[in-house]
Coordinates of C-alpha atoms and ligand atoms in Angstrom, one line a residue:
M1 CA 58.7 150.5 125.7
K2 CA 57.7 146.8 125.7
I3 CA 58.7 145.1 122.4
V4 CA 57.0 142.0 121.2
D5 CA 58.9 140.8 118.2
L6 CA 56.6 138.6 116.0
R7 CA 58.4 139.3 112.7
S8 CA 59.9 135.8 112.4
D9 CA 61.1 132.9 114.5
T10 CA 64.5 133.8 113.1
V11 CA 64.8 136.7 115.6
T12 CA 65.4 134.4 118.6
K13 CA 68.7 134.9 120.5
P14 CA 70.5 132.0 122.0
T15 CA 69.6 131.3 125.6
E16 CA 72.3 131.4 128.3
A17 CA 72.4 127.6 128.4
M18 CA 72.8 127.4 124.6
R19 CA 75.6 129.9 124.7
K20 CA 77.3 127.8 127.4
A21 CA 77.0 124.7 125.2
M22 CA 78.5 126.7 122.3
A23 CA 81.4 128.2 124.4
S24 CA 82.5 124.8 125.6
A25 CA 82.1 122.9 122.3
E26 CA 84.9 120.7 121.2
V27 CA 86.0 121.9 117.8
G28 CA 88.3 121.0 114.9
D29 CA 88.6 121.9 111.2
D30 CA 85.4 120.8 109.6
V31 CA 86.8 121.2 106.0
F32 CA 89.2 118.3 107.1
G33 CA 86.1 116.6 108.5
E34 CA 87.7 116.9 112.0
D35 CA 85.1 118.9 113.9
P36 CA 83.7 116.4 116.4
T37 CA 80.7 118.5 117.3
V38 CA 79.7 119.0 113.7
N39 CA 80.2 115.3 113.1
R40 CA 78.0 114.5 116.1
L41 CA 75.3 116.9 114.9
Q42 CA 75.3 115.4 111.4
E43 CA 75.1 111.9 112.7
R44 CA 72.3 112.7 115.1
M45 CA 70.4 114.6 112.4
A46 CA 70.8 111.8 109.9
E47 CA 69.4 109.4 112.5
I48 CA 66.4 111.4 113.6
L49 CA 65.5 112.3 110.0
G50 CA 65.9 108.7 109.0
K51 CA 68.6 109.3 106.3
E52 CA 72.0 107.7 105.8
K53 CA 74.0 111.0 106.1
A54 CA 73.6 114.6 106.9
L55 CA 75.6 117.8 106.2
F56 CA 75.7 121.0 108.2
V57 CA 75.2 124.2 106.0
A58 CA 75.1 127.9 106.8
S59 CA 71.4 128.6 106.2
G60 CA 68.1 127.3 104.9
T61 CA 68.8 129.1 101.7
M62 CA 72.1 127.3 101.3
G63 CA 70.4 124.0 102.2
N64 CA 67.8 124.4 99.5
L65 CA 70.4 125.6 96.9
V66 CA 72.9 122.8 97.6
S67 CA 70.1 120.3 97.4
I68 CA 68.6 121.6 94.2
L69 CA 72.1 121.8 92.6
T70 CA 72.9 118.3 93.7
H71 CA 69.7 116.9 92.1
T72 CA 69.8 118.8 88.8
R73 CA 71.9 119.8 85.8
P74 CA 71.6 123.1 83.9
G75 CA 68.4 123.2 81.8
D76 CA 66.5 120.9 84.2
E77 CA 63.1 121.9 85.6
V78 CA 62.0 121.8 89.2
I79 CA 58.3 121.7 90.1
L80 CA 57.4 123.7 93.3
E81 CA 54.5 125.6 94.7
A82 CA 54.1 129.2 93.6
N83 CA 54.7 130.5 97.2
A84 CA 57.6 128.2 97.9
H85 CA 60.6 129.8 99.6
P86 CA 63.2 128.9 96.9
F87 CA 60.9 130.6 94.3
H88 CA 60.1 133.7 96.4
Y89 CA 63.0 134.4 98.7
E90 CA 66.2 132.8 97.5
S91 CA 67.2 135.4 95.0
A92 CA 66.9 133.0 92.1
G93 CA 69.9 131.1 93.4
A94 CA 69.0 127.9 91.5
A95 CA 68.7 129.8 88.2
A96 CA 71.8 131.9 88.9
Y97 CA 74.2 129.1 90.0
G98 CA 72.6 126.0 88.5
G99 CA 70.8 127.1 85.3
V100 CA 67.7 125.5 86.7
Q101 CA 64.2 126.6 85.7
F102 CA 61.3 126.5 88.2
F103 CA 57.8 125.5 87.3
P104 CA 55.7 127.1 90.0
I105 CA 52.1 125.9 90.6
V106 CA 49.6 127.7 92.7
G107 CA 48.5 125.5 95.6
N108 CA 46.0 125.8 98.5
H109 CA 47.9 127.4 101.4
G110 CA 51.0 126.1 99.8
I111 CA 49.7 122.6 99.5
L112 CA 49.7 120.8 96.1
D113 CA 47.8 117.7 95.1
A114 CA 49.5 115.0 93.0
E115 CA 47.0 115.8 90.2
D116 CA 48.3 119.5 90.1
I117 CA 51.9 118.2 89.8
A118 CA 51.0 115.6 87.2
L119 CA 49.9 118.3 84.8
A120 CA 53.3 120.1 85.2
I121 CA 55.5 117.1 84.4
R122 CA 57.0 117.6 80.9
P123 CA 56.6 115.0 78.2
D124 CA 59.9 113.5 76.9
D125 CA 60.2 115.8 73.9
A126 CA 63.1 118.0 72.8
H127 CA 60.9 121.1 73.1
Y128 CA 60.7 120.9 76.9
P129 CA 63.1 121.1 79.7
P130 CA 63.5 117.7 81.5
T131 CA 61.5 117.7 84.7
R132 CA 63.9 116.5 87.4
L133 CA 62.8 117.4 90.8
I134 CA 59.7 118.1 92.9
C135 CA 60.2 120.4 95.9
L136 CA 57.7 120.6 98.8
E137 CA 57.7 122.8 101.9
N138 CA 56.6 121.6 105.3
T139 CA 55.4 123.6 107.2
H140 CA 54.5 126.0 104.4
N141 CA 55.7 129.5 105.3
R142 CA 53.6 131.7 103.0
G143 CA 50.8 129.2 103.4
G144 CA 50.5 130.3 107.0
G145 CA 52.5 127.6 108.6
K146 CA 50.3 124.9 107.0
I147 CA 51.3 121.3 107.6
Y148 CA 51.6 119.1 104.5
P149 CA 49.2 116.2 104.9
I150 CA 51.2 113.0 104.9
E151 CA 48.8 111.2 102.5
K152 CA 49.2 114.0 100.0
I153 CA 53.0 113.6 100.2
E154 CA 52.7 109.9 99.7
Q155 CA 50.5 110.4 96.6
I156 CA 53.1 112.8 95.2
R157 CA 55.8 110.2 95.9
H158 CA 53.9 107.7 93.9
L159 CA 53.6 110.1 91.0
A160 CA 57.4 110.9 91.3
D161 CA 58.2 107.2 91.1
Q162 CA 56.1 106.8 88.0
H163 CA 58.1 109.5 86.3
H164 CA 61.5 108.8 87.9
L165 CA 61.6 112.2 89.6
A166 CA 63.5 113.0 92.8
M167 CA 61.8 114.8 95.7
H168 CA 63.3 117.5 98.0
L169 CA 61.7 118.7 101.2
D170 CA 62.3 122.2 102.4
G171 CA 61.7 121.3 106.1
A172 CA 62.8 124.7 107.5
R173 CA 60.0 124.2 110.1
L174 CA 59.6 120.4 109.9
F175 CA 60.0 120.2 113.7
N176 CA 56.9 122.3 114.1
A177 CA 55.0 119.9 111.8
S178 CA 56.1 116.9 113.7
V179 CA 55.3 118.3 117.2
A180 CA 51.9 119.6 116.0
T181 CA 50.9 116.2 114.5
G182 CA 52.8 113.7 116.5
I183 CA 54.1 112.3 113.1
S184 CA 57.8 111.5 113.4
L185 CA 60.4 113.4 111.5
E186 CA 61.4 110.2 109.9
T187 CA 57.9 109.5 108.6
F188 CA 57.7 113.0 107.2
C189 CA 61.1 112.6 105.5
K190 CA 60.8 109.1 104.2
P191 CA 59.2 110.0 100.8
F192 CA 62.0 112.4 100.0
E193 CA 65.5 111.8 98.6
S194 CA 66.7 114.9 100.4
V195 CA 65.5 117.2 103.2
S196 CA 66.7 120.5 104.6
V197 CA 65.8 121.5 108.2
C198 CA 66.7 124.8 109.9
L199 CA 68.2 125.2 113.3
S200 CA 67.8 129.0 113.3
K201 CA 64.0 129.1 113.3
G202 CA 61.8 127.4 115.9
L203 CA 64.8 125.6 117.4
G204 CA 66.3 129.0 118.4
C205 CA 69.9 128.6 117.2
P206 CA 71.8 131.6 115.9
V207 CA 73.0 130.0 112.7
G208 CA 72.6 126.9 110.6
S209 CA 70.7 124.3 108.7
V210 CA 71.2 120.6 108.0
I211 CA 70.5 118.7 104.8
A212 CA 70.2 114.9 104.8
G213 CA 70.0 112.1 102.2
S214 CA 71.7 109.0 101.0
A215 CA 75.5 108.6 101.5
P216 CA 76.3 109.2 97.8
W217 CA 73.9 112.1 97.6
I218 CA 75.5 113.8 100.6
R219 CA 79.0 113.1 99.1
E220 CA 78.0 115.1 96.1
A221 CA 76.2 117.8 98.2
H222 CA 79.4 118.2 100.2
R223 CA 81.3 119.0 97.0
I224 CA 78.7 121.6 96.0
R225 CA 78.7 123.1 99.4
K226 CA 82.4 123.6 99.1
R227 CA 82.0 125.0 95.6
L228 CA 79.6 127.6 97.0
G229 CA 82.1 128.6 99.7
G230 CA 80.1 126.9 102.4
G231 CA 83.0 124.9 103.9
M232 CA 83.4 126.2 107.4
R233 CA 86.2 125.6 109.8
Q234 CA 85.6 125.4 113.6
A235 CA 81.9 125.2 113.0
G236 CA 81.4 123.1 116.1
I237 CA 80.7 126.3 118.0
L238 CA 77.5 126.6 115.8
A239 CA 76.7 122.9 115.7
A240 CA 76.8 122.8 119.5
A241 CA 73.8 125.1 119.5
G242 CA 72.0 122.6 117.2
L243 CA 72.8 119.7 119.5
Y244 CA 71.6 121.7 122.5
A245 CA 68.4 122.6 120.6
L246 CA 67.6 119.0 119.7
D247 CA 67.7 118.1 123.4
H248 CA 65.8 121.1 124.7
H249 CA 63.9 123.1 122.1
I250 CA 61.8 120.6 120.2
D251 CA 58.9 119.7 122.6
R252 CA 58.5 123.3 123.6
L253 CA 57.4 124.2 120.1
Q254 CA 53.9 123.3 121.4
E255 CA 54.0 126.5 123.4
D256 CA 54.7 128.5 120.2
H257 CA 51.7 126.8 118.6
Y258 CA 49.5 127.5 121.6
H259 CA 50.6 131.2 121.5
A260 CA 49.8 131.4 117.8
R261 CA 46.4 129.9 118.4
Q262 CA 45.7 132.4 121.2
L263 CA 46.7 135.3 118.9
A264 CA 44.6 133.9 116.0
N265 CA 41.5 133.4 118.2
A266 CA 41.6 137.0 119.5
I267 CA 42.7 138.8 116.3
S268 CA 40.3 136.9 114.0
Q269 CA 37.4 138.5 115.9
I270 CA 38.5 142.0 114.8
P271 CA 36.5 142.6 111.5
L272 CA 39.5 144.2 109.8
F273 CA 41.4 140.9 110.1
E274 CA 38.6 138.4 110.2
F275 CA 39.7 134.8 109.3
T276 CA 39.2 131.2 110.4
P277 CA 41.5 130.8 113.4
S278 CA 41.6 127.0 113.0
T279 CA 43.6 127.5 109.8
V280 CA 46.5 128.3 112.1
E281 CA 48.2 124.9 112.6
T282 CA 51.6 125.8 113.9
N283 CA 53.5 129.1 114.7
I284 CA 52.8 131.3 111.7
I285 CA 49.8 133.5 111.2
V286 CA 49.2 135.2 107.9
L287 CA 46.6 137.9 108.6
P288 CA 44.4 139.1 105.8
I289 CA 43.5 142.8 105.8
H290 CA 39.9 143.4 104.7
D291 CA 40.3 147.1 103.7
S292 CA 41.5 148.4 100.4
V293 CA 42.6 151.7 101.9
I294 CA 44.9 150.8 104.7
T295 CA 48.0 149.1 103.5
P296 CA 49.9 146.2 105.2
L297 CA 52.8 148.6 105.7
E298 CA 50.5 151.1 107.5
V299 CA 49.2 148.3 109.8
V300 CA 52.7 147.1 110.5
T301 CA 53.8 150.7 111.3
R302 CA 50.9 151.4 113.6
L303 CA 51.7 148.2 115.5
Q304 CA 55.4 148.9 115.6
D305 CA 54.7 152.3 117.2
E306 CA 53.2 150.4 120.1
G307 CA 56.1 147.9 120.2
V308 CA 54.4 145.0 118.4
L309 CA 56.7 144.0 115.5
T310 CA 55.2 142.2 112.4
V311 CA 56.0 142.2 108.7
P312 CA 54.0 143.0 105.5
F313 CA 53.5 139.7 103.8
G314 CA 51.7 140.3 100.5
P315 CA 49.5 142.9 98.9
R316 CA 46.8 142.5 101.6
E317 CA 48.5 140.5 104.4
I318 CA 50.8 140.8 107.3
R319 CA 52.6 137.9 109.1
L320 CA 53.0 137.1 112.8
V321 CA 55.3 134.3 114.0
T322 CA 55.6 133.0 117.5
H323 CA 58.9 131.6 118.9
L324 CA 60.8 130.9 122.1
G325 CA 61.3 134.6 122.7
I326 CA 57.5 135.1 123.1
D327 CA 55.8 134.3 126.5
D328 CA 52.2 134.5 127.7
G329 CA 52.6 138.2 128.7
D330 CA 53.8 139.1 125.2
V331 CA 50.8 137.4 123.7
T332 CA 48.4 139.3 126.0
Y333 CA 50.1 142.5 125.3
A334 CA 50.0 142.0 121.5
I335 CA 46.3 141.2 121.6
E336 CA 45.6 144.3 123.7
I337 CA 47.4 146.5 121.1
F338 CA 45.6 144.9 118.2
K339 CA 42.3 145.6 119.9
K340 CA 43.3 149.1 120.9
L341 CA 44.4 150.0 117.4
F342 CA 42.0 148.1 115.2
G343 CA 39.1 146.9 117.3
N344 CA 35.8 148.8 117.3
Ligands
TLP1 N1 62.3 132.3 105.9 C1 62.4 133.6 106.5 C2 62.3 134.6 105.4 O1 63.3 134.4 104.4 C3 61.0 134.8 104.8 C4 61.3 133.8 107.5 O2 61.4 134.8 108.2 O3 60.4 133.0 107.5 N2 62.7 127.8 103.8 C5 61.7 128.3 104.5 C6 60.4 127.7 104.4 C7 61.9 129.5 105.2 O4 60.9 130.1 105.8 C8 63.2 130.1 105.2 C9 63.4 131.4 105.9 C10 64.2 129.5 104.5 C11 63.9 128.3 103.8 C12 65.6 130.1 104.4 O5 66.3 130.0 105.6 P1 67.5 131.0 105.9 O6 66.9 132.3 106.3 O7 68.2 130.4 107.0 O8 68.3 131.1 104.7

């Protein structure tokens, strides 16, 4: 049976060319700082993200955790959006390992305005935890791949400056935001002290994320990565995939966005899933289910029986994500199956 796997852009498998780059990578012991390929990836990432230094980490979850722990002390508070990845999907790592409290605020498709954040900043009073950090997510996963408008980020930066707060960007899919808008990665990263980007999502690498920031900040993050057991040895094998992806897998994200729009245009016409397709800005579609009887799991199971893989994504939603493993034929097939099962 044909399988069209739209569960996540994390399901991609390295291409032959990427595997070759990995197999021939020059390596060394990265805990000694001696892996030339890791060093090259870190230097290149720092440059394209417009930061002084960068650090290779095992995952997006580790990137966010190391970043949050580097910015905070136990008892500090971090403001983020209520659907943000560190709040939802990171097993309360910041609370478990850093004694950090989150202050989640409900946004619009994951996007917060400076005014929303201003209300959450604590007064300087012994009753309250000190607000230390604001975390934003671009693109916003649970917000349906929504791109954070740059003006809003700049307004939030202004607010953060007034209150001496740091800002961290969960840029797991920042490459998607940049390709979709034409805004450079550097411009998107500039308002933040730190940023985390994933190699293992749209860029199609098997493993890895990179965090970036100032030289002293990365020095401290390096210690925390080690503390968490994240010091890796001949990690150049993995970093080589990242370098390959920077050369070959960025511009092609346009295709993923095109495929997501095609899916959105067709599926939004089915009354069960009706929504405004122009809300799909990148490679993620969060589909609403307008029926109180059929559950997301039932929708997912019926699609799965026909080879179209998706995930339940809330009490009345499922999610579809396009990626480099999806081609025109897969999109046509998925649309056919949606119409066959749910069209009338
Ligand atoms: N997201 C995964 C799941 O965890 C939901 C996915 O399939 O989308 N930040 C954002 C915005 C993410 O979407 C993810 C992964 C992460 C961080 C964590 O990355 P990993 O999975 O590498 O730890």
